[in-house]
Coordinates of C-alpha atoms in Angstrom, one line a residue:
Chain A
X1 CA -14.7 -20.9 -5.4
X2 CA -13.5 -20.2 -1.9
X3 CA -11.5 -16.9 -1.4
X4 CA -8.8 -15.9 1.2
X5 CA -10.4 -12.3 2.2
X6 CA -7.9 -9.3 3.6
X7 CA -9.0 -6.5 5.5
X8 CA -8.7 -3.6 4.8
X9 CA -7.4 -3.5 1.0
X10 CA -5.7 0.1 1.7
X11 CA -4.2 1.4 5.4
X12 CA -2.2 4.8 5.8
X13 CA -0.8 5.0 8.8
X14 CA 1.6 7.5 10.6
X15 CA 5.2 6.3 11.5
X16 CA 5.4 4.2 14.7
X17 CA 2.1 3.7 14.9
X18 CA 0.2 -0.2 15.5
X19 CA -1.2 -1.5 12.6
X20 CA -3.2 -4.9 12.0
X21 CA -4.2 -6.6 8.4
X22 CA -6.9 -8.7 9.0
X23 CA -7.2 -12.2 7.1
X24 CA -9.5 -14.8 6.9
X25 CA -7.8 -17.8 5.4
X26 CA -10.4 -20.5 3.5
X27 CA -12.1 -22.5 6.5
X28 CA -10.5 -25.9 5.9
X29 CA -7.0 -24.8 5.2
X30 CA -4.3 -25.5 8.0
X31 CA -1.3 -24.0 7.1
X32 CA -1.0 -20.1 6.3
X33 CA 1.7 -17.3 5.6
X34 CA 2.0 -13.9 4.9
X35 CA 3.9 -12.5 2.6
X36 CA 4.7 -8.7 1.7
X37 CA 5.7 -7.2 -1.9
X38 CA 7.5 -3.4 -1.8
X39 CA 6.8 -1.7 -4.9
X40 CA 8.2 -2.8 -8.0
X41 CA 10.2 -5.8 -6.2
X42 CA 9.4 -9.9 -5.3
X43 CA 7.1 -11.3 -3.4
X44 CA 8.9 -12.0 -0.4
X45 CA 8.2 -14.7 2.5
X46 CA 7.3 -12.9 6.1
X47 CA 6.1 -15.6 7.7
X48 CA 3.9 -19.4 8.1
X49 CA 1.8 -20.5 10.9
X50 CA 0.2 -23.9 11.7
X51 CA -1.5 -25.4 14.5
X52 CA -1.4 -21.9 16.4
X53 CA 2.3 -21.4 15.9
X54 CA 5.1 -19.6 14.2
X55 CA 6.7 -22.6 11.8
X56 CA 9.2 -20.8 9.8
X57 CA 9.7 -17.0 9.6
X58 CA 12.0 -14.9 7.4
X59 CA 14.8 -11.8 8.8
X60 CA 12.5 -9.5 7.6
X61 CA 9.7 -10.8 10.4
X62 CA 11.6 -9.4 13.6
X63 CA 10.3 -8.3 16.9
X64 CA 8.2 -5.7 15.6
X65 CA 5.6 -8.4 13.7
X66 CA 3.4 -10.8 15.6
X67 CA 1.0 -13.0 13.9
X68 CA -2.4 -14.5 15.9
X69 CA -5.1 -16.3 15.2
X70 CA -7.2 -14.9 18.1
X71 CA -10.7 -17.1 17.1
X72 CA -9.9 -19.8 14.4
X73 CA -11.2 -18.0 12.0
X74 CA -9.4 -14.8 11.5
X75 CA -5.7 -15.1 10.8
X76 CA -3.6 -11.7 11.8
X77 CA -0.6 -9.7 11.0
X78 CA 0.5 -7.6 13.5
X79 CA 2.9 -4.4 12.9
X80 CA 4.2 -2.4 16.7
X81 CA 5.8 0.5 15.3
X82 CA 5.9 1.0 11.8
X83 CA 8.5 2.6 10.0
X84 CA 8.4 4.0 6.1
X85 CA 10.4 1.0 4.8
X86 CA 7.0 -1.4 5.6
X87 CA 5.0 0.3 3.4
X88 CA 4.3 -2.4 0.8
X89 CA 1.4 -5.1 0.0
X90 CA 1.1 -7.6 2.4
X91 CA -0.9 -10.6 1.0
X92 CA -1.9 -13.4 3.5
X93 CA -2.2 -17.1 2.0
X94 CA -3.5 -20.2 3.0
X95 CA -3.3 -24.6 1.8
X96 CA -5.0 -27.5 2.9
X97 CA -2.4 -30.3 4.3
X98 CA -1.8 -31.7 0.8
X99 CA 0.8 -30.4 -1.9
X100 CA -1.8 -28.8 -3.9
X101 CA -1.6 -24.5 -4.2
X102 CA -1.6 -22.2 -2.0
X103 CA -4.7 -19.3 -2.1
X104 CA -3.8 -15.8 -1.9
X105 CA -5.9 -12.7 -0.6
X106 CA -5.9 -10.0 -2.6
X107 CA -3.8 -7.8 -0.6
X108 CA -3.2 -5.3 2.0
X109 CA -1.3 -1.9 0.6
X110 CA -0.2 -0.6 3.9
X111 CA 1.4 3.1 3.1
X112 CA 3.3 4.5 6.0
X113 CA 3.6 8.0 6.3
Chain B
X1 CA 14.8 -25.5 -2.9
X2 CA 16.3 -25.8 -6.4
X3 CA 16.7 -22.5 -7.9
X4 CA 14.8 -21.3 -11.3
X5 CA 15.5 -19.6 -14.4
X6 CA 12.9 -17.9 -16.3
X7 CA 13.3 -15.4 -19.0
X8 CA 12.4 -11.7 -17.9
X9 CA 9.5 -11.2 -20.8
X10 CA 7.9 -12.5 -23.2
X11 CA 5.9 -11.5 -25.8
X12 CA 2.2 -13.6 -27.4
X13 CA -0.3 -12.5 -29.8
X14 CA -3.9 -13.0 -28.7
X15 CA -5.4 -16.1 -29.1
X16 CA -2.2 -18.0 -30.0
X17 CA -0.6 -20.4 -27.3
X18 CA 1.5 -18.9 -24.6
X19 CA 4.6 -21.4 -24.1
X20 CA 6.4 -20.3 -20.8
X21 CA 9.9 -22.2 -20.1
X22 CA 11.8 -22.4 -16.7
X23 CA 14.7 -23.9 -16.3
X24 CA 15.4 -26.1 -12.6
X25 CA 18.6 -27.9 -13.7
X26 CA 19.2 -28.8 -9.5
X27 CA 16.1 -30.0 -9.1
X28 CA 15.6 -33.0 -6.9
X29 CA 13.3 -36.1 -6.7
X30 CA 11.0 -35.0 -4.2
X31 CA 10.3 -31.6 -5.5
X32 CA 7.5 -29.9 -7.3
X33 CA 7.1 -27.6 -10.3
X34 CA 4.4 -24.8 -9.1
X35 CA 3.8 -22.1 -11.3
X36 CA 1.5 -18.9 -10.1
X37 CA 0.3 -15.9 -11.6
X38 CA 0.3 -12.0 -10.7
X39 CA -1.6 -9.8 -12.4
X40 CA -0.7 -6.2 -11.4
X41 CA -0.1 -5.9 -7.9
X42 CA -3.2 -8.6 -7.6
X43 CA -2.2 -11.4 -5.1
X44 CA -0.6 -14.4 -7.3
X45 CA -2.6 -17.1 -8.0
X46 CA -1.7 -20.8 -8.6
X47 CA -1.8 -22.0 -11.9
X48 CA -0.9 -25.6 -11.5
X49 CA 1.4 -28.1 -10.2
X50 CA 3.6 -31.4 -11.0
X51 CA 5.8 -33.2 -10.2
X52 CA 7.3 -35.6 -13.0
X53 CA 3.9 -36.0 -15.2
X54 CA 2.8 -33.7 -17.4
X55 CA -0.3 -31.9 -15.8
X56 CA -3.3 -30.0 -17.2
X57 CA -6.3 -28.2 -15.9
X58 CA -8.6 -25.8 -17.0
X59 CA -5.9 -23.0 -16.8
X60 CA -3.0 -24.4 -18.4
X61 CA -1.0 -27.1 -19.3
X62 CA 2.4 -27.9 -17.4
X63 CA 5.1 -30.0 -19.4
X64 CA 7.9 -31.7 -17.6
X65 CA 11.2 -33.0 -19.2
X66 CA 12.0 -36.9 -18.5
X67 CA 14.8 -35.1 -17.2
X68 CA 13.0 -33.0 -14.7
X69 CA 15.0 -30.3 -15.3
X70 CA 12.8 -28.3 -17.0
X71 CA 9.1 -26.9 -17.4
X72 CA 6.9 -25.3 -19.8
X73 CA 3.7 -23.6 -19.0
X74 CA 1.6 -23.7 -21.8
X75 CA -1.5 -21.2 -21.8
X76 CA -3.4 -22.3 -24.7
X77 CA -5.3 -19.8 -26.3
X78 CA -4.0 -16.7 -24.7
X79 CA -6.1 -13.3 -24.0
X80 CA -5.3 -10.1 -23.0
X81 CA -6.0 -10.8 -19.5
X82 CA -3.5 -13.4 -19.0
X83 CA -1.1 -10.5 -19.5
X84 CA 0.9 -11.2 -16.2
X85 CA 3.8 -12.0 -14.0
X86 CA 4.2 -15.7 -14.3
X87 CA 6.5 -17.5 -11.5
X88 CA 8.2 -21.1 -11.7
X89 CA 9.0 -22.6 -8.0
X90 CA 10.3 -25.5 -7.1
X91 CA 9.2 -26.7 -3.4
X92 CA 9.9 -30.3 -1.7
X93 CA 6.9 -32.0 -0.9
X94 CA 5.4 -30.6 1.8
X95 CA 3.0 -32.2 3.1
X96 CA 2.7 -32.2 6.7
X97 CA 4.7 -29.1 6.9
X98 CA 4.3 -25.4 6.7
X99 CA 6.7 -24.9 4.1
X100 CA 6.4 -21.3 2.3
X101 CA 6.8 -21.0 -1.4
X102 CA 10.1 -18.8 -2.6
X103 CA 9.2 -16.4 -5.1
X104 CA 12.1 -15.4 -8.2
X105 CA 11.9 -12.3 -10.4
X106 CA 8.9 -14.5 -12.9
X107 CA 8.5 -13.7 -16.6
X108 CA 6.5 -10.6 -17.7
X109 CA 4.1 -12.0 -20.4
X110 CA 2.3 -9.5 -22.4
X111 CA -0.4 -10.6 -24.7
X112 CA -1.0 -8.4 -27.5
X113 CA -3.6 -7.7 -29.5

């Protein structure tokens, strides 16, 4: 069955450092998203992206996220300075153009120290 | 999109059927019942989908009211690894559009042995 993959599936990283999770969404999907999940909380919306733009992003997705997908394969979250409160799961996701699901990676657990 | 009500746990013994209600009293003619899956921390994974008909796959079963406004996921013959986070969403039809999915607070089902 085809898989969304996410790269890597852990990243510590010092405050106000870069980071970028890596996804590759399932090849004839169109539409894809990430989403992030703090510990012991909801899985909350960041942001989705379809024919190589931003269609709908959430507060939380402000001027320090950027999202590219650089060779239309590999779908990517981008983080400029991260600060402690971003340390969660970030799972990317991806659907075909119908109303069937959506796939979800397994996750990114981004811990920012 | 219409809001949902899901009890905060449940309980099943293994092997017995796993009957998971959400309640989307606003719910509106073009929207969909999704339900999805998160099994500790994992990304969530789509169970199924409908939209007035009663739907069923080789996961689950999904039972809608004539009324619309209400679901039941039916798992069933429950195992321990269907111990999850189950989530009820209600999205419009989306079909042509990047619309995200809005994830509640789910229902903790615990399948014991």
């Amino acid at each position: 069955e085809p898989e969304v993959t996410q790269t890597p599936s852990h990243q510590v990283t010092q405050m106000g450092q870069e980071v970028i999770l890596r996804c590759v969404p399932i090849s004839n999907h169109l539409y894809f998203y990430w989403y992030r999940q703090i510990l012991g909380q909801k899985v909350e919306f960041l942001v989705s992206f379809y024919n190589n733009e931003i269609s709908e992003k959430s507060e939380i997705f402000d001027d320090q996220f950027s999202v590219e997908r650089p060779d239309g394969s590999n779908f990517t979250l981008k983080i400029r300075s991260t600060k402690l409160e971003d340390s969660a799961m970030y799972f990317c996701a991806s659907r075909d153009q119908g109303d069937g699901g959506y796939t979800f990676g397994s996750g990114t657990r981004l811990t920012v120290v | 999109d219409a809001k949902t009500t899901q009890p905060p746990s449940m309980d099943c013994a293994e092997g017995r059927a796993a009957n998971l209600p959400c309640n989307h009293s606003t719910i509106s003619g073009n929207e969909y019942v999704y339900w999805y899956r998160q099994i500790h921390s994992q990304g969530p994974q789509y169970i199924i989908h409908g939209l007035k008909n009663n739907e069923t796959n080789e996961m689950a079963s999904l039972i809608i009211t004539e009324d619309r406004k209400s679901s039941t996921l039916i798992l069933p013959h429950a195992t321990l690894r269907d111990t999850a986070v189950y989530y009820c969403i209600v999205r419009p039809r989306a079909t042509g559009s990047a619309r995200q999915l809005t994830f509640g607070s789910g229902t903790q089902l615990t399948v014991l042995p």
